[in-house]
N, CA, C and O of each residue as an XYZ file, in Angstrom:
684
protein
N       0.693     -1.246      0.241
C       0.292     -0.061      0.161
C       0.874      1.275      0.108
O       0.237      2.181     -0.430
N       1.949      1.468      0.584
C       3.068      2.305      1.133
C       3.671      2.608     -0.823
O       3.909      3.666     -1.406
N       3.725      1.332     -1.256
C       4.155      1.838     -2.861
C       3.703      2.233     -3.307
O       4.154      3.218     -3.892
N       2.312      1.824     -3.466
C       1.171      2.810     -4.576
C       0.738      4.423     -4.155
O       0.158      5.179     -4.935
N       1.226      4.860     -2.466
C       0.829      6.143     -2.371
C       1.742      7.234     -2.484
O       1.563      8.452     -2.479
N       3.218      6.207     -2.632
C       4.709      7.199     -2.958
C       4.448      7.290     -4.925
O       5.052      8.193     -5.503
N       3.562      6.333     -5.765
C       3.606      6.565     -6.804
C       2.484      7.480     -7.288
O       2.538      7.975     -8.414
N       1.756      7.648     -6.690
C       0.698      8.808     -6.523
C       0.880     10.287     -6.156
O       0.088     11.183     -6.448
N       2.242     10.449     -5.353
C       2.875     11.324     -4.692
C       3.581     11.827     -6.313
O       3.357     12.787     -7.050
N       4.419     10.769     -6.385
C       5.319     10.577     -7.453
C       4.634     11.613     -9.125
O       4.968     12.719     -9.548
N       3.693     10.680     -9.612
C       2.667     11.391    -10.075
C       2.350     12.818    -10.268
O       2.794     13.488    -11.199
N       1.509     13.281     -9.285
C       1.305     14.344     -8.633
C       2.817     15.759     -8.807
O       2.724     16.907     -9.242
N       3.921     15.095     -8.321
C       5.160     16.021     -8.641
C       4.959     16.352     -9.885
O       4.573     17.487    -10.166
N       5.248     15.176    -11.065
C       5.385     15.350    -12.347
C       4.321     15.777    -12.999
O       4.474     16.337    -14.084
N       3.069     15.590    -12.460
C       2.025     16.249    -13.117
C       1.081     17.406    -13.229
O       0.225     17.612    -14.089
N       1.334     17.949    -12.432
C       0.991     19.290    -11.805
C       1.543     20.211    -12.787
O       0.830     20.874    -13.541
N       3.476     20.272    -12.774
C       4.394     21.207    -13.321
C       3.964     20.790    -15.151
O       3.886     21.653    -16.025
N       3.777     19.560    -15.340
C       3.512     19.295    -16.891
C       2.209     19.813    -17.415
O       2.185     20.075    -18.618
N       1.028     20.021    -16.653
C      -0.334     20.672    -16.951
C       0.200     22.192    -16.905
O      -0.037     22.971    -17.829
N       0.957     22.566    -15.735
C       1.321     24.391    -15.312
C       2.231     24.461    -17.447
O       1.814     25.098    -18.414
N       3.001     23.879    -17.385
C       4.036     23.557    -18.532
C       2.906     24.027    -19.676
O       2.795     25.196    -20.047
N       2.190     23.062    -20.111
C       1.161     23.055    -21.493
C       0.530     24.160    -21.513
O       0.379     24.659    -22.628
N      -0.162     25.058    -20.049
C      -0.628     25.929    -20.422
C      -0.789     26.766    -21.134
O      -1.789     26.932    -21.832
N       0.856     27.925    -21.046
C       1.676     28.682    -21.718
C       2.518     27.938    -23.204
O       3.148     26.880    -23.234
N       2.342     28.592    -23.970
C       2.369     27.510    -25.468
C       4.005     27.930    -25.412
O       4.957     27.157    -25.304
N       4.022     29.161    -25.503
C       5.605     30.011    -25.258
C       6.677     29.953    -24.333
O       7.713     30.612    -24.418
N       6.295     28.878    -23.165
C       6.910     28.117    -22.219
C       7.352     27.190    -22.691
O       8.470     26.697    -22.839
N       6.172     26.925    -22.980
C       6.657     24.999    -23.094
C       7.456     25.006    -24.403
O       8.351     24.161    -24.418
N       7.339     25.802    -25.568
C       8.316     25.711    -26.475
C       9.949     26.058    -25.885
O      10.982     25.570    -26.343
N       9.856     26.895    -24.914
C      11.211     27.726    -24.756
C      11.975     26.064    -24.371
O      12.909     25.465    -24.905
N      11.152     25.749    -23.308
C      11.384     24.621    -22.419
C      12.082     23.133    -23.479
O      13.205     22.690    -23.718
N      10.685     22.785    -23.857
C      11.361     21.728    -24.637
C      12.069     22.203    -25.613
O      12.427     21.194    -26.219
N      12.598     23.330    -26.275
C      13.475     23.561    -27.412
C      15.068     23.010    -26.426
O      15.933     22.224    -26.813
N      14.989     23.822    -24.989
C      16.313     23.642    -24.234
C      16.215     22.443    -23.916
O      17.375     22.070    -24.088
N      15.583     21.456    -23.529
C      15.795     20.376    -23.257
C      16.257     19.434    -24.420
O      17.133     18.584    -24.259
N      15.578     19.659    -25.651
C      16.154     18.865    -26.773
C      17.273     19.011    -26.933
O      18.062     18.066    -26.918
N      17.774     20.805    -27.216
C      18.986     20.929    -27.270
C      20.123     20.282    -26.401
O      21.019     19.576    -26.864
N      19.972     20.602    -25.142
C      20.877     20.085    -23.995
C      21.049     18.544    -24.158
O      22.056     18.015    -23.687
N      19.923     17.659    -24.934
C      20.456     16.531    -25.172
C      21.368     16.148    -26.671
O      22.224     15.321    -26.986
N      20.830     16.963    -27.163
C      21.735     16.794    -28.529
C      23.281     16.517    -28.160
O      24.067     15.575    -28.268
N      23.305     18.415    -27.452
C      24.730     18.042    -27.214
C      25.573     17.301    -26.362
O      26.731     16.888    -26.319
N      24.469     17.297    -25.659
C      25.526     15.553    -24.347
C      25.349     14.615    -25.880
O      26.507     14.578    -26.298
N      24.879     14.213    -26.417
C      24.669     12.979    -27.625
C      26.076     13.220    -27.801
O      26.887     12.335    -27.532
N      26.494     14.545    -28.305
C      27.412     14.564    -29.374
C      28.583     15.048    -28.568
O      29.641     15.003    -29.195
N      28.686     15.621    -27.007
C      29.822     14.995    -26.251
C      29.940     14.156    -26.066
O      31.162     14.021    -26.020
N      29.272     12.805    -25.780
C      29.870     11.761    -25.401
C      29.963     10.825    -26.666
O      30.256      9.632    -26.581
N      29.736     11.357    -27.632
C      30.184     10.808    -28.826
C      31.836     11.047    -29.326
O      32.538     10.285    -29.991
N      32.138     12.269    -28.801
C      32.987     12.709    -29.803
C      34.702     12.621    -28.568
O      35.894     12.418    -28.796
N      33.628     12.994    -26.920
C      34.885     13.060    -26.359
C      35.413     12.149    -25.442
O      36.462     12.352    -24.832
N      34.552     10.910    -25.296
C      34.576      9.999    -24.511
C      34.938      9.187    -25.761
O      34.912      9.367    -26.978
N      35.458      7.740    -24.503
C      35.899      6.594    -25.178
C      35.269      5.759    -25.945
O      35.516      5.302    -27.061
N      33.913      5.537    -24.757
C      32.846      4.435    -25.356
C      31.557      4.972    -25.499
O      30.767      4.633    -24.617
N      31.016      5.929    -26.621
C      29.499      6.529    -26.196
C      28.658      5.282    -26.866
O      28.484      5.207    -28.082
N      28.047      4.102    -25.723
C      27.391      3.586    -25.618
C      26.156      4.178    -25.475
O      25.971      4.761    -24.407
N      25.254      4.173    -26.294
C      23.702      4.952    -26.200
C      22.890      3.803    -25.704
O      21.673      3.956    -25.807
N      23.272      2.797    -25.240
C      22.442      1.802    -24.686
C      22.904      1.628    -22.822
O      23.478      0.656    -22.330
N      22.567      2.539    -22.287
C      22.599      2.564    -21.055
C      22.444      1.127    -20.050
O      23.130      0.818    -19.076
N      21.599      0.588    -20.504
C      21.265     -0.569    -20.038
C      21.952     -1.873    -20.055
O      21.349     -2.732    -19.411
N      23.315     -2.354    -20.750
C      24.141     -2.823    -20.257
C      25.194     -2.793    -19.767
O      26.021     -3.700    -19.673
N      25.248     -1.612    -19.373
C      26.118     -0.542    -17.938
C      25.553     -1.181    -17.192
O      26.502     -1.918    -16.924
N      24.522     -1.664    -16.403
C      23.659     -1.574    -15.284
C      24.590     -3.055    -14.726
O      25.394     -3.575    -15.500
N      24.438     -3.424    -13.808
C      25.232     -4.561    -12.968
C      23.123     -5.391    -13.250
O      22.019     -4.937    -12.951
N      23.692     -7.018    -14.104
C      22.416     -7.448    -13.798
C      21.564     -7.864    -13.021
O      20.336     -7.858    -13.109
N      22.471     -8.360    -11.974
C      21.921     -8.860    -10.608
C      21.250     -7.513     -9.786
O      20.472     -7.784     -8.872
N      21.518     -6.114    -10.075
C      20.442     -5.245     -9.031
C      19.532     -5.399    -10.433
O      18.503     -5.989    -10.103
N      19.519     -5.222    -11.277
C      18.001     -4.782    -12.124
C      17.328     -6.538    -11.477
O      16.259     -6.545    -10.866
N      17.769     -7.303    -11.615
C      16.803     -8.302    -11.236
C      16.614     -7.868     -9.901
O      15.484     -8.220     -9.563
N      17.188     -7.271     -8.987
C      16.178     -7.264     -7.588
C      15.854     -6.522     -7.657
O      15.005     -6.503     -6.766
N      15.824     -5.098     -8.416
C      14.590     -4.277     -8.227
C      13.437     -5.010     -8.945
O      12.321     -4.757     -8.494
N      13.508     -5.960    -10.085
C      12.431     -5.985    -10.989
C      11.795     -7.384     -9.960
O      10.733     -7.809    -10.415
N      12.190     -7.988     -8.921
C      11.848     -8.628     -8.087
C      10.689     -8.215     -6.627
O       9.806     -8.744     -5.951
N      11.408     -6.965     -6.755
C      10.816     -6.127     -5.383
C       9.528     -5.033     -5.799
O       8.550     -4.519     -5.256
N      10.296     -5.044     -7.278
C       8.609     -4.066     -7.639
C       7.985     -4.452     -8.666
O       7.324     -3.561     -9.200
N       7.939     -5.622     -9.229
C       7.177     -6.763    -10.232
C       7.171     -5.693    -11.341
O       6.117     -5.247    -11.794
N       8.374     -5.303    -11.757
C       8.748     -4.020    -12.851
C       9.477     -4.759    -14.064
O      10.630     -5.149    -13.881
N       9.089     -4.887    -14.828
C      10.407     -5.345    -15.906
C      10.881     -4.297    -16.901
O      10.346     -3.973    -17.962
N      12.587     -3.589    -16.042
C      12.705     -2.468    -16.081
C      13.390     -2.107    -17.849
O      13.501     -0.951    -18.259
N      13.674     -3.007    -18.461
C      14.151     -3.315    -19.585
C      12.781     -2.614    -20.561
O      12.809     -1.744    -21.432
N      11.560     -3.456    -19.950
C      10.512     -2.876    -21.166
C      10.611     -1.204    -20.659
O      10.994     -0.299    -21.400
N      10.223     -1.050    -19.385
C      10.493      0.290    -19.275
C      10.917      1.367    -19.738
O      10.345      2.424    -20.002
N      12.234      0.949    -19.842
C      13.543      1.639    -20.793
C      12.975      2.183    -22.024
O      12.804      3.335    -22.424
N      12.718      0.973    -22.532
C      11.953      0.792    -23.716
C      10.953      2.206    -24.088
O      11.055      3.119    -24.908
N       9.979      1.856    -23.048
C       9.004      2.480    -22.944
C       9.383      3.814    -23.229
O       9.072      4.420    -24.255
N      10.099      4.280    -22.246
C      10.754      5.857    -22.207
C      11.420      6.472    -23.081
O      11.361      7.683    -23.293
N      12.283      5.462    -23.802
C      13.216      5.732    -25.150
C      11.934      5.848    -25.796
O      11.847      7.052    -25.555
N      10.791      5.583    -26.460
C      10.104      5.173    -27.169
C       8.586      6.626    -27.174
O       7.861      7.189    -27.994
N       8.741      6.623    -26.262
C       7.920      8.481    -25.281
C       8.795      9.569    -25.842
O       8.444     10.582    -26.447
N       9.990      9.164    -25.525
C      11.082     11.031    -26.013
C      10.822     11.033    -27.187
O      10.177     11.980    -27.635
N      11.384      9.625    -28.324
C      11.332     10.007    -29.452
C      10.187     10.505    -30.511
O      10.343     11.200    -31.515
N       8.758      9.825    -29.875
C       7.579     10.592    -29.847
C       7.732     11.652    -29.647
O       7.818     12.351    -30.657
N       7.857     12.402    -28.204
C       7.947     13.596    -28.246
C       8.624     14.658    -29.352
O       8.025     15.583    -29.899
N       9.952     14.306    -29.528
C      11.021     15.046    -30.236
C      10.195     14.915    -31.714
O      10.455     15.800    -32.530
N       9.339     14.000    -32.066
C       8.602     13.889    -32.988
C       7.797     14.771    -33.370
O       7.952     15.318    -34.462
N       6.825     15.066    -32.580
C       5.864     15.900    -32.052
C       5.986     17.420    -32.081
O       5.279     18.354    -32.458
N       7.188     17.267    -31.521
C       8.037     19.041    -31.270
C       8.273     19.759    -32.589
O       8.057     20.897    -33.003
N       9.001     18.228    -33.272
C       9.334     18.817    -35.070
C       8.826     18.869    -35.683
O       9.186     19.342    -36.761
N       7.389     18.342    -35.426
C       5.953     18.548    -36.267
C       5.594     20.164    -35.982
O       5.228     20.904    -36.895
N       5.764     20.655    -34.455
C       4.777     21.405    -34.471
C       6.243     22.675    -34.984
O       5.934     23.860    -35.111
N       7.153     22.404    -35.131
C       8.243     23.211    -35.363
C       8.153     24.052    -36.969
O       8.640     25.036    -37.524
N       7.357     23.125    -37.202
C       7.227     23.088    -38.975
C       6.877     23.947    -39.492
O       7.431     24.486    -40.450
N       5.415     24.411    -38.729
C       4.719     25.602    -38.639
C       5.045     26.553    -38.454
O       4.113     27.355    -38.508
N       6.549     27.251    -38.098
C       6.939     28.132    -37.723
C       8.013     28.640    -38.759
O       8.378     29.813    -38.841
N       8.412     27.730    -39.440
C       9.244     27.468    -40.992
C       7.968     28.057    -41.904
O       6.806     27.674    -42.044
N       9.018     29.576    -42.658
C       8.787     29.352    -43.774
C       9.890     28.973    -45.081
O       9.640     29.291    -46.244
N      10.594     28.561    -44.848
C      11.819     28.169    -45.551
C      12.011     26.981    -45.533
O      12.279     26.271    -44.564
N      11.759     26.437    -47.644
C      11.387     25.078    -48.206
C      12.905     24.043    -47.206
O      12.619     23.277    -46.286
N      14.206     24.250    -47.613
C      15.200     24.082    -46.765
C      15.045     23.517    -45.503
O      15.363     22.330    -45.425
N      14.549     24.181    -44.276
C      13.821     23.956    -42.886
C      13.199     22.895    -43.280
O      13.780     21.820    -43.429
N      11.927     23.073    -43.499
C      10.783     21.975    -43.554
C      11.605     20.956    -43.791
O      11.694     20.111    -42.900
N      12.538     20.749    -45.243
C      12.733     19.717    -45.569
C      14.306     18.846    -44.799
O      14.823     17.789    -45.157
N      14.727     19.808    -43.644
C      15.937     19.142    -42.545
C      14.819     18.956    -41.659
O      14.875     17.760    -41.374
N      13.607     19.581    -40.925
C      12.632     19.096    -40.360
C      12.617     17.743    -40.614
O      13.269     16.889    -40.012
N      12.022     17.615    -41.322
C      11.320     15.916    -42.500
C      12.790     15.290    -42.397
O      12.965     14.077    -42.280
N      13.518     15.942    -42.436
C      14.492     14.294    -42.410
C      14.764     13.929    -40.888
O      14.800     12.760    -40.504
N      14.989     15.240    -39.884
C      14.796     14.933    -38.580
C      13.949     13.713    -38.165
O      14.419     12.761    -37.543
N      12.651     13.816    -38.562
C      11.281     13.354    -38.145
C      11.621     11.670    -38.631
O      11.376     10.638    -38.007
N      12.192     11.827    -39.813
C      12.666     10.402    -40.445
C      13.497     10.083    -39.657
O      13.048      9.285    -38.835
N      14.799     10.405    -39.477
C      15.168      9.933    -38.431
C      14.910      9.458    -37.176
O      15.751      8.624    -36.840
N      14.035      9.678    -36.321
C      13.302      9.978    -35.152
C      12.784      8.927    -35.543
O      13.364      7.927    -35.121
N      11.476      8.644    -36.513
C      10.904      7.574    -37.228
C      11.483      5.948    -37.383
O      10.983      4.824    -37.325
N      12.837      6.533    -37.612
C      13.589      5.277    -37.765
C      14.092      4.409    -36.154
O      13.918      3.284    -35.686
N      14.709      5.540    -35.759
C      15.445      5.552    -34.203
C      13.910      4.471    -33.465
O      14.135      3.461    -32.797
N      12.526      4.940    -33.759
C      11.638      4.193    -32.492
C      11.412      3.082    -33.057
O      10.955      2.199    -32.332
N      11.636      2.787    -34.412
C      10.902      1.413    -34.737
C      12.447      0.755    -34.761
O      12.348     -0.461    -34.921
N      13.655      1.131    -34.664
C      14.613      0.900    -34.012
C      14.737      0.063    -32.506
O      15.347     -0.985    -32.297
N      14.219      0.606    -31.871
C      13.919      0.405    -30.495
C      12.555     -0.632    -30.230
O      12.512     -1.446    -29.307
N      11.674     -0.463    -31.042
C      10.828     -1.349    -30.730
C      10.962     -2.686    -31.504
O      10.225     -3.661    -31.357
N      12.168     -2.566    -32.474
C      12.153     -3.725    -33.180
C      13.562     -4.886    -32.395
O      14.568     -4.582    -31.754
N      13.102     -6.016    -32.759
C      13.230     -7.353    -31.850
C      15.351     -7.653    -32.608
O      16.407     -8.007    -32.083
N      14.900     -7.221    -34.068
C      16.140     -7.963    -34.849
C      17.146     -6.898    -34.376
O      16.930     -5.718    -34.101
N      18.594     -7.774    -34.338
C      19.602     -6.541    -34.166
C      20.447     -6.302    -35.656
O      20.928     -7.251    -36.276
N      20.525     -5.153    -36.030
C      21.155     -4.992    -37.238
C      22.774     -4.853    -37.412
O      23.617     -5.077    -38.280
N      22.704     -4.274    -35.868
C      24.323     -4.017    -35.611
C      25.272     -5.444    -36.172
O      26.462     -5.471    -36.488
N      24.229     -6.607    -36.155
C      25.216     -7.701    -36.690
C      25.235     -8.015    -38.056
O      25.674     -9.117    -38.384
N      24.870     -7.306    -38.825
C      24.645     -7.244    -40.295
C      25.164     -6.725    -40.865
O      25.647     -7.160    -41.910
N      25.328     -5.335    -40.360
C      26.547     -3.875    -40.797
C      27.703     -4.088    -40.569
O      27.997     -4.091    -39.374
N      28.676     -4.316    -41.441
C      29.888     -3.970    -41.118
C      30.009     -1.942    -41.063
O      29.461     -1.059    -41.723
N      31.262     -1.937    -39.639
C      31.536     -0.873    -38.707
C      29.959     -0.004    -38.732
O      29.779      1.097    -39.251
N      28.936     -0.828    -38.033
C      27.635     -0.217    -37.536
C      27.443      0.878    -36.927
O      26.718      1.848    -37.148
N      28.564      0.477    -35.712
C      28.895      1.690    -34.661
C      29.792      2.943    -35.180
O      29.642      3.981    -34.535
N      30.645      2.970    -36.194
C      30.962      3.885    -36.597
C      29.984      4.523    -36.884
O      29.453      5.438    -36.255
N      29.608      3.899    -38.197
C      28.128      4.448    -38.767
C      27.510      5.522    -37.996
O      27.675      6.738    -37.898
N      26.529      4.406    -37.342
C      25.566      4.933    -35.645
C      26.319      6.269    -35.571
O      26.021      7.317    -36.144
N      27.368      6.022    -34.739
C      28.325      7.688    -34.215
C      27.871      8.818    -35.131
O      27.078      9.729    -34.891
N      28.499      8.569    -36.140
C      28.957      9.954    -37.413
C      27.378      9.908    -37.385
O      26.993     10.876    -36.731
N      26.409      9.219    -37.805
C      25.268     10.106    -38.009
C      24.884     10.407    -36.802
O      24.317     11.500    -36.815
N      24.927      9.991    -35.877
C      24.376     10.823    -34.386
C      24.875     12.121    -34.159
O      24.321     12.976    -33.468
N      25.926     12.236    -34.754
C      26.449     13.734    -34.417
C      26.200     14.213    -35.205
O      25.815     15.264    -34.692
N      26.011     14.399    -36.782
C      25.141     15.014    -38.046
C      23.284     15.220    -37.498
O      22.653     16.271    -37.392
N      22.866     13.938    -37.266
C      21.538     14.592    -36.907
C      21.130     15.349    -35.429
O      20.004     15.807    -35.239
N      22.360     15.415    -34.286
C      22.272     16.065    -33.162
C      22.815     17.477    -33.882
O      22.376     18.545    -33.457
N      23.452     17.463    -34.606
C      23.961     19.276    -35.010
C      22.681     19.480    -35.590
O      21.960     20.364    -35.126
N      22.275     18.731    -36.613
C      21.351     19.188    -37.719
C      20.265     19.948    -36.388
O      19.849     21.105    -36.331
N      20.064     18.925    -35.530
C      18.967     19.178    -34.202
C      19.240     20.407    -33.588
O      18.148     20.974    -33.552
N      20.045     21.102    -33.109
C      20.444     21.755    -32.568
C      20.367     23.695    -33.321
O      20.117     24.760    -32.757
N      20.787     23.295    -35.066
C      20.504     24.130    -35.557
C      19.317     24.434    -36.065
O      18.930     25.589    -36.242
N      18.732     23.504    -36.303
C      17.266     23.342    -36.643
C      16.629     24.194    -35.753
O      16.207     25.293    -36.113
N      16.532     23.798    -34.677
C      15.659     24.389    -33.349
C      16.352     25.502    -32.797
O      15.611     25.899    -31.898
N      17.356     26.222    -32.835
C      17.705     27.522    -32.497
C      16.848     28.385    -33.555
O      16.044     29.198    -33.098
N      17.031     28.196    -35.424
C      16.689     28.716    -35.937
C      15.121     28.830    -35.562
O      14.521     29.904    -35.602
N      14.670     27.907    -35.284
C      12.648     28.140    -35.373
C      12.387     29.081    -33.860
O      11.542     29.953    -33.655
N      13.192     28.667    -33.153
C      13.368     30.089    -32.053
C      13.253     31.041    -32.118
O      12.339     31.789    -31.770
N      14.660     31.279    -32.831
C      14.716     32.814    -33.200
C      13.384     33.393    -34.436
O      13.001     34.555    -34.567
N      13.054     32.572    -34.958
C      12.038     32.997    -35.955
C      10.700     32.753    -35.250
O       9.829     33.578    -35.528
N      10.364     31.774    -34.386
C       9.331     32.023    -33.258
C       8.697     33.244    -32.585
O       7.600     33.802    -32.573
N      10.426     33.462    -31.791
C      10.170     34.766    -30.814
C      10.383     36.090    -31.637
O       9.529     36.967    -31.499
N      11.256     36.273    -32.329
C      10.845     37.396    -32.941
C       9.449     37.561    -33.508
O       8.719     38.526    -33.281
N       9.179     36.608    -34.205
C       8.048     37.116    -34.973
C       7.120     37.018    -34.229
O       6.096     37.315    -34.844
N       6.803     36.599    -32.608
C       6.572     36.589    -31.615
C       6.422     38.014    -31.039
O       5.288     38.461    -30.863
N       7.439     38.696    -30.759
C       7.702     39.821    -30.157
C       7.792     40.992    -31.223
O       7.346     41.978    -30.637
N       8.098     41.293    -32.300
C       7.846     41.958    -33.236
C       6.574     42.213    -34.058
O       6.603     42.984    -35.018
């Protein structure tokens, strides 16, 4: 019973700020932009400056600790992490679709469609059981190069859209 009340309290702590965030579209846009830019910068930093840029943090966690938490809480943490990654990619896709409405340049619209297509492929890869890494030679080098390019384009696109939106809004 205590576990249920803790979950309810955590949901209230997260739901209330999210409702406030969604009530003002400009604050929502600014905070979401900052979160996505920081996430992209973190991924670029991990790839360029660390020795093992592993996007899959599940392998780094001790398996015994995961099994112990799973038995205590009756939650499959691997599925939970997969669900959180799927929700994050869906959230970013929706944000990029929202950004398309603030862009008048056809090149930026094409860039946003490329970013959306990449996120859709990443979402399919998360939900897919087949491991493509075994079939493609140099898969991780290609993946890291693609991640740097896509995250750089995401930062550039979001920065341009934010400038365009807020300059148009305030002037």
